[in-house]
mmCIF file of N, CA, C and O in Angstrom:
data_model
loop_
_atom_site.group_PDB
_atom_site.id
_atom_site.type_symbol
_atom_site.label_atom_id
_atom_site.label_comp_id
_atom_site.label_asym_id
_atom_site.label_seq_id
_atom_site.Cartn_x
_atom_site.Cartn_y
_atom_site.Cartn_z
ATOM 1 N N PRO B 1 -10.092 -13.840 17.113
ATOM 2 C CA PRO B 1 -9.158 -14.676 16.388
ATOM 3 C C PRO B 1 -9.459 -14.778 14.898
ATOM 4 O O PRO B 1 -8.551 -14.781 14.101
ATOM 5 N N GLU B 2 -10.743 -14.889 14.503
ATOM 6 C CA GLU B 2 -11.063 -14.977 13.083
ATOM 7 C C GLU B 2 -10.681 -13.703 12.353
ATOM 8 O O GLU B 2 -10.157 -13.745 11.250
ATOM 9 N N THR B 3 -10.950 -12.561 12.977
ATOM 10 C CA THR B 3 -10.602 -11.277 12.374
ATOM 11 C C THR B 3 -9.098 -11.161 12.214
ATOM 12 O O THR B 3 -8.611 -10.666 11.208
ATOM 13 N N PHE B 4 -8.349 -11.626 13.200
ATOM 14 C CA PHE B 4 -6.898 -11.542 13.163
ATOM 15 C C PHE B 4 -6.329 -12.334 11.989
ATOM 16 O O PHE B 4 -5.361 -11.922 11.364
ATOM 17 N N ALA B 5 -6.925 -13.454 11.670
ATOM 18 C CA ALA B 5 -6.432 -14.321 10.601
ATOM 19 C C ALA B 5 -6.983 -13.942 9.229
ATOM 20 O O ALA B 5 -6.571 -14.508 8.222
ATOM 21 N N SER B 6 -7.891 -12.977 9.162
ATOM 22 C CA SER B 6 -8.474 -12.612 7.871
ATOM 23 C C SER B 6 -7.543 -11.671 7.094
ATOM 24 O O SER B 6 -6.694 -10.991 7.674
ATOM 25 N N THR B 7 -7.721 -11.642 5.804
ATOM 26 C CA THR B 7 -6.905 -10.793 4.939
ATOM 27 C C THR B 7 -7.466 -9.375 4.924
ATOM 28 O O THR B 7 -8.667 -9.179 4.806
ATOM 29 N N THR B 8 -6.577 -8.408 5.054
ATOM 30 C CA THR B 8 -6.918 -6.995 4.953
ATOM 31 C C THR B 8 -6.272 -6.450 3.691
ATOM 32 O O THR B 8 -5.123 -6.772 3.393
ATOM 33 N N VAL B 9 -6.994 -5.632 2.955
ATOM 34 C CA VAL B 9 -6.442 -4.996 1.769
ATOM 35 C C VAL B 9 -6.245 -3.515 2.066
ATOM 36 O O VAL B 9 -7.170 -2.826 2.487
ATOM 37 N N LEU B 10 -5.019 -3.050 1.862
ATOM 38 C CA LEU B 10 -4.662 -1.650 2.050
ATOM 39 C C LEU B 10 -4.124 -1.096 0.738
ATOM 40 O O LEU B 10 -3.624 -1.845 -0.102
ATOM 41 N N TRP B 11 -4.203 0.208 0.574
ATOM 42 C CA TRP B 11 -3.831 0.861 -0.681
ATOM 43 C C TRP B 11 -2.918 2.052 -0.416
ATOM 44 O O TRP B 11 -3.058 2.731 0.599
ATOM 45 N N ARG B 12 -1.996 2.313 -1.344
ATOM 46 C CA ARG B 12 -1.114 3.485 -1.274
ATOM 47 C C ARG B 12 -0.973 4.049 -2.680
ATOM 48 O O ARG B 12 -0.515 3.365 -3.588
ATOM 49 N N GLY B 13 -1.380 5.289 -2.873
ATOM 50 C CA GLY B 13 -1.309 5.925 -4.177
ATOM 51 C C GLY B 13 -0.177 6.937 -4.250
ATOM 52 O O GLY B 13 0.052 7.684 -3.303
ATOM 53 N N MET B 14 0.523 6.950 -5.394
ATOM 54 C CA MET B 14 1.633 7.882 -5.601
ATOM 55 C C MET B 14 1.552 8.484 -7.002
ATOM 56 O O MET B 14 1.192 7.801 -7.959
ATOM 57 N N LYS B 15 1.895 9.752 -7.097
ATOM 58 C CA LYS B 15 1.806 10.485 -8.364
ATOM 59 C C LYS B 15 3.091 10.396 -9.166
ATOM 60 O O LYS B 15 4.180 10.353 -8.604
ATOM 61 N N ASN B 16 2.932 10.403 -10.486
ATOM 62 C CA ASN B 16 4.047 10.562 -11.423
ATOM 63 C C ASN B 16 5.221 9.643 -11.143
ATOM 64 O O ASN B 16 6.371 10.079 -11.108
ATOM 65 N N LEU B 17 4.928 8.362 -10.962
ATOM 66 C CA LEU B 17 5.985 7.381 -10.722
ATOM 67 C C LEU B 17 5.821 6.188 -11.641
ATOM 68 O O LEU B 17 4.714 5.775 -11.961
ATOM 69 N N SER B 18 6.949 5.640 -12.038
ATOM 70 C CA SER B 18 6.933 4.377 -12.772
ATOM 71 C C SER B 18 7.790 3.391 -11.987
ATOM 72 O O SER B 18 8.586 3.778 -11.131
ATOM 73 N N LEU B 19 7.634 2.125 -12.287
ATOM 74 C CA LEU B 19 8.325 1.088 -11.542
ATOM 75 C C LEU B 19 8.841 0.039 -12.516
ATOM 76 O O LEU B 19 8.086 -0.441 -13.366
ATOM 77 N N ASP B 20 10.103 -0.301 -12.413
ATOM 78 C CA ASP B 20 10.685 -1.388 -13.201
ATOM 79 C C ASP B 20 10.293 -2.694 -12.512
ATOM 80 O O ASP B 20 10.894 -3.079 -11.507
ATOM 81 N N ILE B 21 9.277 -3.341 -13.041
ATOM 82 C CA ILE B 21 8.723 -4.542 -12.407
ATOM 83 C C ILE B 21 9.754 -5.658 -12.310
ATOM 84 O O ILE B 21 9.825 -6.367 -11.297
ATOM 85 N N ALA B 22 10.583 -5.831 -13.335
ATOM 86 C CA ALA B 22 11.599 -6.895 -13.298
ATOM 87 C C ALA B 22 12.574 -6.676 -12.142
ATOM 88 O O ALA B 22 12.902 -7.614 -11.405
ATOM 89 N N GLU B 23 13.009 -5.446 -11.955
ATOM 90 C CA GLU B 23 13.914 -5.125 -10.848
ATOM 91 C C GLU B 23 13.211 -5.266 -9.503
ATOM 92 O O GLU B 23 13.789 -5.774 -8.544
ATOM 93 N N PHE B 24 11.971 -4.815 -9.442
ATOM 94 C CA PHE B 24 11.214 -4.917 -8.197
ATOM 95 C C PHE B 24 10.977 -6.379 -7.833
ATOM 96 O O PHE B 24 11.064 -6.759 -6.670
ATOM 97 N N ARG B 25 10.695 -7.212 -8.833
ATOM 98 C CA ARG B 25 10.496 -8.647 -8.589
ATOM 99 C C ARG B 25 11.789 -9.272 -8.054
ATOM 100 O O ARG B 25 11.768 -10.093 -7.140
ATOM 101 N N LYS B 26 12.911 -8.854 -8.604
ATOM 102 C CA LYS B 26 14.215 -9.420 -8.237
ATOM 103 C C LYS B 26 14.689 -8.966 -6.852
ATOM 104 O O LYS B 26 15.188 -9.760 -6.069
ATOM 105 N N HIS B 27 14.536 -7.657 -6.560
ATOM 106 C CA HIS B 27 15.120 -7.093 -5.350
ATOM 107 C C HIS B 27 14.108 -6.644 -4.294
ATOM 108 O O HIS B 27 14.492 -6.384 -3.157
ATOM 109 N N GLY B 28 12.856 -6.477 -4.674
ATOM 110 C CA GLY B 28 11.888 -5.905 -3.747
ATOM 111 C C GLY B 28 12.153 -4.424 -3.587
ATOM 112 O O GLY B 28 12.851 -3.814 -4.400
ATOM 113 N N GLY B 29 11.613 -3.834 -2.552
ATOM 114 C CA GLY B 29 11.818 -2.404 -2.349
ATOM 115 C C GLY B 29 11.497 -2.008 -0.927
ATOM 116 O O GLY B 29 10.887 -2.769 -0.174
ATOM 117 N N THR B 30 11.934 -0.813 -0.577
ATOM 118 C CA THR B 30 11.674 -0.286 0.758
ATOM 119 C C THR B 30 11.528 1.222 0.684
ATOM 120 O O THR B 30 11.998 1.852 -0.252
ATOM 121 N N GLU B 31 10.874 1.763 1.659
ATOM 122 C CA GLU B 31 10.689 3.216 1.785
ATOM 123 C C GLU B 31 11.528 3.671 2.963
ATOM 124 O O GLU B 31 11.540 3.031 4.011
ATOM 125 N N LEU B 32 12.242 4.772 2.802
ATOM 126 C CA LEU B 32 13.087 5.262 3.885
ATOM 127 C C LEU B 32 12.278 5.878 5.023
ATOM 128 O O LEU B 32 12.710 5.871 6.167
ATOM 129 N N GLY B 33 11.105 6.395 4.706
ATOM 130 C CA GLY B 33 10.249 7.003 5.726
ATOM 131 C C GLY B 33 9.048 6.123 6.019
ATOM 132 O O GLY B 33 8.937 4.998 5.534
ATOM 133 N N CYS B 34 8.132 6.638 6.816
ATOM 134 C CA CYS B 34 6.891 5.930 7.104
ATOM 135 C C CYS B 34 6.054 5.825 5.832
ATOM 136 O O CYS B 34 6.094 6.703 4.981
ATOM 137 N N MET B 35 5.304 4.743 5.703
ATOM 138 C CA MET B 35 4.405 4.562 4.569
ATOM 139 C C MET B 35 2.973 4.657 5.059
ATOM 140 O O MET B 35 2.573 3.926 5.962
ATOM 141 N N SER B 36 2.221 5.531 4.438
ATOM 142 C CA SER B 36 0.821 5.712 4.769
ATOM 143 C C SER B 36 -0.016 4.916 3.776
ATOM 144 O O SER B 36 0.193 4.983 2.573
ATOM 145 N N THR B 37 -0.978 4.156 4.300
ATOM 146 C CA THR B 37 -1.885 3.379 3.457
ATOM 147 C C THR B 37 -3.312 3.629 3.933
ATOM 148 O O THR B 37 -3.536 4.213 4.980
ATOM 149 N N THR B 38 -4.264 3.164 3.153
ATOM 150 C CA THR B 38 -5.671 3.327 3.489
ATOM 151 C C THR B 38 -6.436 2.065 3.106
ATOM 152 O O THR B 38 -6.012 1.330 2.206
ATOM 153 N N THR B 39 -7.547 1.846 3.762
ATOM 154 C CA THR B 39 -8.424 0.732 3.384
ATOM 155 C C THR B 39 -9.294 1.106 2.191
ATOM 156 O O THR B 39 -9.966 0.256 1.629
ATOM 157 N N LYS B 40 -9.265 2.374 1.799
ATOM 158 C CA LYS B 40 -10.142 2.885 0.742
ATOM 159 C C LYS B 40 -9.394 2.995 -0.589
ATOM 160 O O LYS B 40 -8.551 3.865 -0.775
ATOM 161 N N GLU B 41 -9.730 2.118 -1.513
ATOM 162 C CA GLU B 41 -9.097 2.125 -2.833
ATOM 163 C C GLU B 41 -9.257 3.471 -3.527
ATOM 164 O O GLU B 41 -8.320 3.994 -4.133
ATOM 165 N N GLU B 42 -10.445 4.072 -3.436
ATOM 166 C CA GLU B 42 -10.699 5.342 -4.123
ATOM 167 C C GLU B 42 -9.832 6.477 -3.576
ATOM 168 O O GLU B 42 -9.451 7.389 -4.313
ATOM 169 N N VAL B 43 -9.497 6.429 -2.293
ATOM 170 C CA VAL B 43 -8.616 7.450 -1.699
ATOM 171 C C VAL B 43 -7.213 7.330 -2.301
ATOM 172 O O VAL B 43 -6.609 8.329 -2.706
ATOM 173 N N ALA B 44 -6.688 6.115 -2.386
ATOM 174 C CA ALA B 44 -5.356 5.903 -2.964
ATOM 175 C C ALA B 44 -5.322 6.333 -4.429
ATOM 176 O O ALA B 44 -4.361 6.972 -4.873
ATOM 177 N N LYS B 45 -6.357 6.011 -5.176
ATOM 178 C CA LYS B 45 -6.397 6.392 -6.589
ATOM 179 C C LYS B 45 -6.477 7.907 -6.749
ATOM 180 O O LYS B 45 -5.900 8.471 -7.673
ATOM 181 N N ARG B 46 -7.153 8.565 -5.836
ATOM 182 C CA ARG B 46 -7.213 10.035 -5.875
ATOM 183 C C ARG B 46 -5.826 10.626 -5.628
ATOM 184 O O ARG B 46 -5.410 11.552 -6.308
ATOM 185 N N TYR B 47 -5.101 10.084 -4.658
ATOM 186 C CA TYR B 47 -3.739 10.557 -4.381
ATOM 187 C C TYR B 47 -2.809 10.290 -5.565
ATOM 188 O O TYR B 47 -1.843 11.014 -5.775
ATOM 189 N N ALA B 48 -3.076 9.251 -6.340
ATOM 190 C CA ALA B 48 -2.218 8.881 -7.463
ATOM 191 C C ALA B 48 -2.540 9.639 -8.748
ATOM 192 O O ALA B 48 -1.784 9.555 -9.718
ATOM 193 N N THR B 49 -3.637 10.370 -8.791
ATOM 194 C CA THR B 49 -4.060 11.034 -10.015
ATOM 195 C C THR B 49 -2.948 11.908 -10.578
ATOM 196 O O THR B 49 -2.489 12.850 -9.943
ATOM 197 N N SER B 50 -2.473 11.534 -11.780
ATOM 198 C CA SER B 50 -1.373 12.244 -12.444
ATOM 199 C C SER B 50 -1.182 11.636 -13.827
ATOM 200 O O SER B 50 -1.952 10.773 -14.250
ATOM 201 N N SER B 51 -0.120 12.058 -14.512
ATOM 202 C CA SER B 51 0.161 11.494 -15.832
ATOM 203 C C SER B 51 0.750 10.081 -15.728
ATOM 204 O O SER B 51 0.724 9.329 -16.690
ATOM 205 N N ALA B 52 1.286 9.713 -14.559
ATOM 206 C CA ALA B 52 1.835 8.372 -14.349
ATOM 207 C C ALA B 52 1.428 7.876 -12.953
ATOM 208 O O ALA B 52 2.235 7.855 -12.026
ATOM 209 N N PRO B 53 0.165 7.466 -12.793
ATOM 210 C CA PRO B 53 -0.293 7.015 -11.475
ATOM 211 C C PRO B 53 0.232 5.623 -11.125
ATOM 212 O O PRO B 53 0.291 4.736 -11.969
ATOM 213 N N LEU B 54 0.623 5.465 -9.866
ATOM 214 C CA LEU B 54 1.099 4.181 -9.357
ATOM 215 C C LEU B 54 0.386 3.921 -8.036
ATOM 216 O O LEU B 54 0.358 4.787 -7.158
ATOM 217 N N VAL B 55 -0.210 2.744 -7.925
ATOM 218 C CA VAL B 55 -0.920 2.367 -6.704
ATOM 219 C C VAL B 55 -0.392 1.027 -6.223
ATOM 220 O O VAL B 55 -0.292 0.072 -7.000
ATOM 221 N N PHE B 56 -0.012 0.976 -4.951
ATOM 222 C CA PHE B 56 0.361 -0.281 -4.324
ATOM 223 C C PHE B 56 -0.858 -0.838 -3.603
ATOM 224 O O PHE B 56 -1.562 -0.118 -2.899
ATOM 225 N N LYS B 57 -1.086 -2.119 -3.797
ATOM 226 C CA LYS B 57 -2.158 -2.836 -3.110
ATOM 227 C C LYS B 57 -1.490 -3.821 -2.153
ATOM 228 O O LYS B 57 -0.751 -4.709 -2.583
ATOM 229 N N TYR B 58 -1.709 -3.636 -0.863
ATOM 230 C CA TYR B 58 -1.130 -4.491 0.166
ATOM 231 C C TYR B 58 -2.176 -5.528 0.552
ATOM 232 O O TYR B 58 -3.262 -5.160 0.977
ATOM 233 N N GLU B 59 -1.855 -6.797 0.421
ATOM 234 C CA GLU B 59 -2.735 -7.860 0.891
ATOM 235 C C GLU B 59 -2.068 -8.464 2.114
ATOM 236 O O GLU B 59 -1.026 -9.112 2.003
ATOM 237 N N VAL B 60 -2.641 -8.206 3.292
ATOM 238 C CA VAL B 60 -1.959 -8.545 4.545
ATOM 239 C C VAL B 60 -2.851 -9.341 5.489
ATOM 240 O O VAL B 60 -4.068 -9.269 5.415
ATOM 241 N N VAL B 61 -2.207 -10.076 6.384
ATOM 242 C CA VAL B 61 -2.896 -10.864 7.398
ATOM 243 C C VAL B 61 -2.294 -10.519 8.759
ATOM 244 O O VAL B 61 -1.082 -10.366 8.889
ATOM 245 N N GLY B 62 -3.150 -10.390 9.761
ATOM 246 C CA GLY B 62 -2.688 -10.201 11.137
ATOM 247 C C GLY B 62 -1.866 -8.945 11.344
ATOM 248 O O GLY B 62 -2.250 -7.856 10.940
ATOM 249 N N LEU B 63 -0.711 -9.113 11.975
ATOM 250 C CA LEU B 63 0.140 -7.984 12.345
ATOM 251 C C LEU B 63 0.814 -7.302 11.152
ATOM 252 O O LEU B 63 1.431 -6.270 11.316
ATOM 253 N N ARG B 64 0.709 -7.851 9.981
ATOM 254 C CA ARG B 64 1.307 -7.218 8.804
ATOM 255 C C ARG B 64 0.473 -6.052 8.283
ATOM 256 O O ARG B 64 0.818 -5.428 7.300
ATOM 257 N N ALA B 65 -0.614 -5.731 8.957
ATOM 258 C CA ALA B 65 -1.501 -4.650 8.520
ATOM 259 C C ALA B 65 -1.025 -3.273 8.968
ATOM 260 O O ALA B 65 -1.713 -2.296 8.773
ATOM 261 N N GLY B 66 0.146 -3.171 9.537
ATOM 262 C CA GLY B 66 0.590 -1.868 10.012
ATOM 263 C C GLY B 66 -0.237 -1.449 11.220
ATOM 264 O O GLY B 66 -0.872 -2.264 11.870
ATOM 265 N N VAL B 67 -0.246 -0.152 11.500
ATOM 266 C CA VAL B 67 -0.947 0.368 12.679
ATOM 267 C C VAL B 67 -1.982 1.391 12.233
ATOM 268 O O VAL B 67 -1.667 2.325 11.506
ATOM 269 N N SER B 68 -3.201 1.210 12.696
ATOM 270 C CA SER B 68 -4.253 2.170 12.377
ATOM 271 C C SER B 68 -4.004 3.460 13.144
ATOM 272 O O SER B 68 -3.800 3.447 14.359
ATOM 273 N N ILE B 69 -4.024 4.577 12.407
ATOM 274 C CA ILE B 69 -3.905 5.887 13.064
ATOM 275 C C ILE B 69 -5.165 6.715 12.809
ATOM 276 O O ILE B 69 -5.140 7.931 12.882
ATOM 277 N N GLN B 70 -6.249 6.030 12.543
ATOM 278 C CA GLN B 70 -7.517 6.693 12.268
ATOM 279 C C GLN B 70 -7.901 7.642 13.402
ATOM 280 O O GLN B 70 -8.365 8.756 13.164
ATOM 281 N N PHE B 71 -7.664 7.250 14.637
ATOM 282 C CA PHE B 71 -8.043 8.074 15.791
ATOM 283 C C PHE B 71 -7.193 9.342 15.914
ATOM 284 O O PHE B 71 -7.562 10.273 16.607
ATOM 285 N N LEU B 72 -6.051 9.398 15.215
ATOM 286 C CA LEU B 72 -5.172 10.573 15.243
ATOM 287 C C LEU B 72 -5.318 11.464 14.013
ATOM 288 O O LEU B 72 -4.832 12.590 13.993
ATOM 289 N N SER B 73 -5.936 10.942 12.988
ATOM 290 C CA SER B 73 -5.927 11.569 11.674
ATOM 291 C C SER B 73 -6.833 12.794 11.563
ATOM 292 O O SER B 73 -7.916 12.844 12.153
ATOM 293 N N LEU B 74 -6.386 13.745 10.755
ATOM 294 C CA LEU B 74 -7.249 14.869 10.390
ATOM 295 C C LEU B 74 -8.352 14.410 9.438
ATOM 296 O O LEU B 74 -9.351 15.088 9.268
ATOM 297 N N TYR B 75 -8.123 13.269 8.788
ATOM 298 C CA TYR B 75 -9.074 12.709 7.826
ATOM 299 C C TYR B 75 -9.437 11.286 8.244
ATOM 300 O O TYR B 75 -9.071 10.324 7.584
ATOM 301 N N PRO B 76 -10.170 11.108 9.337
ATOM 302 C CA PRO B 76 -10.436 9.762 9.851
ATOM 303 C C PRO B 76 -11.216 8.871 8.889
ATOM 304 O O PRO B 76 -11.095 7.645 8.956
ATOM 305 N N LYS B 77 -11.963 9.461 7.975
ATOM 306 C CA LYS B 77 -12.722 8.651 7.021
ATOM 307 C C LYS B 77 -11.814 7.944 6.013
ATOM 308 O O LYS B 77 -12.243 7.033 5.328
ATOM 309 N N GLU B 78 -10.551 8.377 5.925
ATOM 310 C CA GLU B 78 -9.601 7.712 5.031
ATOM 311 C C GLU B 78 -9.093 6.391 5.608
ATOM 312 O O GLU B 78 -8.447 5.620 4.919
ATOM 313 N N LYS B 79 -9.364 6.133 6.875
ATOM 314 C CA LYS B 79 -8.972 4.876 7.538
ATOM 315 C C LYS B 79 -7.503 4.543 7.264
ATOM 316 O O LYS B 79 -7.179 3.531 6.664
ATOM 317 N N GLU B 80 -6.642 5.411 7.763
ATOM 318 C CA GLU B 80 -5.208 5.323 7.479
ATOM 319 C C GLU B 80 -4.493 4.321 8.389
ATOM 320 O O GLU B 80 -4.710 4.280 9.585
ATOM 321 N N TYR B 81 -3.624 3.540 7.748
ATOM 322 C CA TYR B 81 -2.708 2.638 8.447
ATOM 323 C C TYR B 81 -1.300 3.081 8.079
ATOM 324 O O TYR B 81 -1.047 3.488 6.943
ATOM 325 N N ILE B 82 -0.385 2.995 9.030
ATOM 326 C CA ILE B 82 0.972 3.451 8.768
ATOM 327 C C ILE B 82 1.957 2.309 9.006
ATOM 328 O O ILE B 82 1.740 1.457 9.863
ATOM 329 N N TYR B 83 3.016 2.313 8.193
ATOM 330 C CA TYR B 83 4.097 1.339 8.310
ATOM 331 C C TYR B 83 5.370 2.062 8.700
ATOM 332 O O TYR B 83 5.597 3.195 8.283
ATOM 333 N N PRO B 84 6.243 1.410 9.480
ATOM 334 C CA PRO B 84 7.475 2.058 9.910
ATOM 335 C C PRO B 84 8.480 2.198 8.769
ATOM 336 O O PRO B 84 8.384 1.493 7.754
ATOM 337 N N PRO B 85 9.444 3.105 8.929
ATOM 338 C CA PRO B 85 10.515 3.224 7.933
ATOM 339 C C PRO B 85 11.192 1.869 7.703
ATOM 340 O O PRO B 85 11.266 1.036 8.607
ATOM 341 N N LEU B 86 11.651 1.671 6.483
ATOM 342 C CA LEU B 86 12.383 0.479 6.056
ATOM 343 C C LEU B 86 11.538 -0.788 5.998
ATOM 344 O O LEU B 86 12.074 -1.896 5.987
ATOM 345 N N THR B 87 10.223 -0.645 5.945
ATOM 346 C CA THR B 87 9.379 -1.813 5.694
ATOM 347 C C THR B 87 9.696 -2.315 4.293
ATOM 348 O O THR B 87 9.701 -1.561 3.327
ATOM 349 N N TYR B 88 9.988 -3.591 4.189
ATOM 350 C CA TYR B 88 10.384 -4.203 2.919
ATOM 351 C C TYR B 88 9.127 -4.680 2.179
ATOM 352 O O TYR B 88 8.234 -5.276 2.792
ATOM 353 N N LEU B 89 9.066 -4.423 0.887
ATOM 354 C CA LEU B 89 7.934 -4.849 0.069
ATOM 355 C C LEU B 89 8.381 -5.894 -0.944
ATOM 356 O O LEU B 89 9.374 -5.696 -1.644
ATOM 357 N N THR B 90 7.639 -6.999 -1.007
ATOM 358 C CA THR B 90 7.895 -8.006 -2.029
ATOM 359 C C THR B 90 6.724 -8.028 -3.001
ATOM 360 O O THR B 90 5.571 -7.829 -2.614
ATOM 361 N N LEU B 91 7.040 -8.270 -4.245
ATOM 362 C CA LEU B 91 6.046 -8.260 -5.319
ATOM 363 C C LEU B 91 5.267 -9.562 -5.355
ATOM 364 O O LEU B 91 5.851 -10.641 -5.316
ATOM 365 N N ARG B 92 3.962 -9.446 -5.435
ATOM 366 C CA ARG B 92 3.107 -10.608 -5.699
ATOM 367 C C ARG B 92 2.726 -10.636 -7.181
ATOM 368 O O ARG B 92 2.862 -11.645 -7.836
ATOM 369 N N THR B 93 2.200 -9.506 -7.672
ATOM 370 C CA THR B 93 1.822 -9.379 -9.080
ATOM 371 C C THR B 93 1.588 -7.907 -9.383
ATOM 372 O O THR B 93 1.616 -7.069 -8.484
ATOM 373 N N SER B 94 1.340 -7.597 -10.647
ATOM 374 C CA SER B 94 0.966 -6.229 -11.018
ATOM 375 C C SER B 94 0.014 -6.284 -12.200
ATOM 376 O O SER B 94 -0.016 -7.268 -12.940
ATOM 377 N N TYR B 95 -0.760 -5.226 -12.361
ATOM 378 C CA TYR B 95 -1.726 -5.163 -13.449
ATOM 379 C C TYR B 95 -2.100 -3.705 -13.707
ATOM 380 O O TYR B 95 -1.793 -2.817 -12.909
ATOM 381 N N GLN B 96 -2.762 -3.471 -14.833
ATOM 382 C CA GLN B 96 -3.278 -2.151 -15.188
ATOM 383 C C GLN B 96 -4.764 -2.112 -14.865
ATOM 384 O O GLN B 96 -5.493 -3.071 -15.135
ATOM 385 N N ASP B 97 -5.205 -1.010 -14.285
ATOM 386 C CA ASP B 97 -6.617 -0.829 -13.965
ATOM 387 C C ASP B 97 -7.031 0.568 -14.410
ATOM 388 O O ASP B 97 -6.740 1.545 -13.726
ATOM 389 N N ASP B 98 -7.643 0.648 -15.566
ATOM 390 C CA ASP B 98 -8.139 1.930 -16.088
ATOM 391 C C ASP B 98 -7.030 2.987 -16.139
ATOM 392 O O ASP B 98 -7.210 4.114 -15.678
ATOM 393 N N GLY B 99 -5.863 2.582 -16.667
ATOM 394 C CA GLY B 99 -4.744 3.510 -16.823
ATOM 395 C C GLY B 99 -3.875 3.684 -15.588
ATOM 396 O O GLY B 99 -2.923 4.459 -15.591
ATOM 397 N N ILE B 100 -4.189 2.962 -14.531
ATOM 398 C CA ILE B 100 -3.410 3.040 -13.291
ATOM 399 C C ILE B 100 -2.611 1.751 -13.135
ATOM 400 O O ILE B 100 -3.158 0.655 -13.243
ATOM 401 N N HIS B 101 -1.300 1.901 -12.899
ATOM 402 C CA HIS B 101 -0.456 0.735 -12.653
ATOM 403 C C HIS B 101 -0.644 0.326 -11.192
ATOM 404 O O HIS B 101 -0.301 1.077 -10.284
ATOM 405 N N VAL B 102 -1.198 -0.862 -10.986
ATOM 406 C CA VAL B 102 -1.436 -1.391 -9.632
ATOM 407 C C VAL B 102 -0.417 -2.509 -9.372
ATOM 408 O O VAL B 102 -0.289 -3.435 -10.156
ATOM 409 N N VAL B 103 0.301 -2.380 -8.263
ATOM 410 C CA VAL B 103 1.328 -3.345 -7.882
ATOM 411 C C VAL B 103 0.901 -3.971 -6.563
ATOM 412 O O VAL B 103 0.730 -3.289 -5.564
ATOM 413 N N VAL B 104 0.682 -5.273 -6.587
ATOM 414 C CA VAL B 104 0.256 -6.011 -5.394
ATOM 415 C C VAL B 104 1.507 -6.454 -4.648
ATOM 416 O O VAL B 104 2.376 -7.124 -5.222
ATOM 417 N N VAL B 105 1.601 -6.072 -3.378
ATOM 418 C CA VAL B 105 2.807 -6.337 -2.592
ATOM 419 C C VAL B 105 2.466 -6.986 -1.252
ATOM 420 O O VAL B 105 1.328 -6.935 -0.787
ATOM 421 N N GLU B 106 3.501 -7.550 -0.647
ATOM 422 C CA GLU B 106 3.406 -8.065 0.715
ATOM 423 C C GLU B 106 4.459 -7.322 1.537
ATOM 424 O O GLU B 106 5.648 -7.393 1.229
ATOM 425 N N PRO B 107 4.048 -6.600 2.579
ATOM 426 C CA PRO B 107 5.011 -5.893 3.418
ATOM 427 C C PRO B 107 5.650 -6.821 4.456
ATOM 428 O O PRO B 107 4.978 -7.706 4.982
ATOM 429 N N VAL B 108 6.930 -6.586 4.720
ATOM 430 C CA VAL B 108 7.646 -7.331 5.751
ATOM 431 C C VAL B 108 8.304 -6.306 6.659
ATOM 432 O O VAL B 108 9.176 -5.558 6.230
ATOM 433 N N MET B 109 7.859 -6.266 7.916
ATOM 434 C CA MET B 109 8.431 -5.325 8.886
ATOM 435 C C MET B 109 9.460 -6.050 9.720
ATOM 436 O O MET B 109 9.206 -7.152 10.203
ATOM 437 N N SER B 110 10.627 -5.430 9.878
ATOM 438 C CA SER B 110 11.672 -6.088 10.675
ATOM 439 C C SER B 110 11.740 -5.503 12.065
ATOM 440 O O SER B 110 11.177 -4.527 12.392
#
């Protein structure tokens, strides 16, 4: 029970993307396909390495952590969690971290 109620931090890195924060704050966002995330910040930042890196930081509790597919992965050390298509993301905050735009979100699965 304590583990279930604790906060999990997941990361998703994307290359060459920018985000209109005002629009994202107003409307949120969704992905049409599955979203892959990892518990490893350095893995997400590696995936985002580009001229315009964008990293989403998911701060989640309980069932909002998606589903671990580590046991299926070709790269189990990446500790991958997956979210279903059309998972809605709401903005908590955003910041710059060493040239990387980090957007803190809360996922909502319907």
